[in-house]
Tab-separated table of C-alpha atoms in Angstrom:
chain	number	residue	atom	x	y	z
A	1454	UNK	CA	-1.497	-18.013	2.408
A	1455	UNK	CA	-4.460	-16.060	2.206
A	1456	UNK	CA	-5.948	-12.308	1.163
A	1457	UNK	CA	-8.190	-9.700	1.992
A	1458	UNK	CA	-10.370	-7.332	-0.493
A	1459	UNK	CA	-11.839	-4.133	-0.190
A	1460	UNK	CA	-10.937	-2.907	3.311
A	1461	UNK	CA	-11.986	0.640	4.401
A	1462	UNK	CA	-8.397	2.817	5.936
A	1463	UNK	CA	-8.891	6.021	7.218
A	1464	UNK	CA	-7.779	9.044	4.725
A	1465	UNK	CA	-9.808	7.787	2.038
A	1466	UNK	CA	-8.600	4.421	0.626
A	1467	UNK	CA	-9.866	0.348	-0.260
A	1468	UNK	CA	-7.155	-1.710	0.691
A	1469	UNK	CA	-6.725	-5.635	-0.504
A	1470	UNK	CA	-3.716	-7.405	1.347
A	1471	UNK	CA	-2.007	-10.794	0.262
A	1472	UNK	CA	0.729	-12.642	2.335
A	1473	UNK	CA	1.650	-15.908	2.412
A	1474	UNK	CA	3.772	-18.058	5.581
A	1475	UNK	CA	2.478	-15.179	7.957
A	1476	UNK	CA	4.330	-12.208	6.097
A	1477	UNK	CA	2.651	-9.706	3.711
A	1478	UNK	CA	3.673	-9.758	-0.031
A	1479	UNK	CA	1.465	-7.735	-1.985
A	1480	UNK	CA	-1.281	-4.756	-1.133
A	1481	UNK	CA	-3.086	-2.762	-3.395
A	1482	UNK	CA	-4.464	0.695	-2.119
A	1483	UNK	CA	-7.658	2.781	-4.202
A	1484	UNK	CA	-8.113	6.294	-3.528
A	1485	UNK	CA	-11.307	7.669	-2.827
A	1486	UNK	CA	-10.322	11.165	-2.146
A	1487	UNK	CA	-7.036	13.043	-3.499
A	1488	UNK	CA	-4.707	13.723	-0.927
A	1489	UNK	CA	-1.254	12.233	0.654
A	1490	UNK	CA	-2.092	9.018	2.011
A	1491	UNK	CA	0.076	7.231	4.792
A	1492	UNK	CA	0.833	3.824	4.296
A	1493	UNK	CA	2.146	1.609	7.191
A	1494	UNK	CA	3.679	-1.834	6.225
A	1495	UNK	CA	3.364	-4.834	8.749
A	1496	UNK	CA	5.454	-5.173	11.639
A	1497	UNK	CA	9.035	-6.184	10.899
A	1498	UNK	CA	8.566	-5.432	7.103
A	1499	UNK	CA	9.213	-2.816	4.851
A	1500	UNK	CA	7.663	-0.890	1.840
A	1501	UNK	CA	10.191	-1.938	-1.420
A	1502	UNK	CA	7.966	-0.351	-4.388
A	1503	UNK	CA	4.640	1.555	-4.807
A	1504	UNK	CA	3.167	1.069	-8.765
A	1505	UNK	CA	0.612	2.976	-10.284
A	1506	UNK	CA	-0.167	2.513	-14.261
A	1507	UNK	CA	3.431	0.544	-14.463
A	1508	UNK	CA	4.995	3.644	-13.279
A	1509	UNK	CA	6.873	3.566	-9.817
A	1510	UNK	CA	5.366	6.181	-7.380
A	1511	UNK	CA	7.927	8.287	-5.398
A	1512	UNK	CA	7.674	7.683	-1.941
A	1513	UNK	CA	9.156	8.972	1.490
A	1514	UNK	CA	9.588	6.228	3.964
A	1515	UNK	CA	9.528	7.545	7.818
A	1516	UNK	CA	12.375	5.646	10.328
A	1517	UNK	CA	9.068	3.394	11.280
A	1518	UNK	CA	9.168	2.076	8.153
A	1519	UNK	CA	5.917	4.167	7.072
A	1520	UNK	CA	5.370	5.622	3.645
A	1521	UNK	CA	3.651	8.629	2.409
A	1522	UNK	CA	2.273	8.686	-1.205
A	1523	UNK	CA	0.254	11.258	-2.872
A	1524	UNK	CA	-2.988	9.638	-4.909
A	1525	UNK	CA	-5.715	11.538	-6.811
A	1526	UNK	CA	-9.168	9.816	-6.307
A	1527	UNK	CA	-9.804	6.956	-8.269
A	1528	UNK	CA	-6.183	6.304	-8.600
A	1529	UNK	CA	-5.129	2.761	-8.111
A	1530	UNK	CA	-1.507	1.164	-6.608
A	1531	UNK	CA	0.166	-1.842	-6.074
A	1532	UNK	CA	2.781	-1.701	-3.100
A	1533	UNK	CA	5.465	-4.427	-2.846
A	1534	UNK	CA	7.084	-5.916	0.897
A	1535	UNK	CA	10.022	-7.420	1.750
């Protein structure tokens, strides 16, 4: 069990990461700069839901299992994993 705050990804986010027995369960991406931003889940897991405001965020989820959102800067979302 454990989590991470305020990581710097490229494109222009802040990413915090929880997980808990060795498997991610909860990240939470800020936007610094508008734009689509690609989001890459951990190996062997997938992206299930991407929240902003309570709203679900329409994604598009590559065969790799990676997802592209769009996000204005400032914006704030909460992704979900299996």
């Amino acid at each position: 069990t454990g989590r991470v705050q305020g990581l710097r990804a490229r494109g222009g986010v802040e990413v915090s990461l929880s997980w808990k027995d060795g498997r991610a369960t909860e990240g939470v991406l800020k936007a610094t700069v508008d734009g689509c931003h690609r989001i890459r889940p951990p190996k062997g897991q997938r992206i299930t839901s991407i929240v902003s405001q309570d709203a679900p965020l329409t994604f598009q989820a590559g065969p790799d299992g990676t997802a592209t959102v769009r996000l204005n800067a400032g914006q704030t979302c909460r992704l979900r994993f299996d």
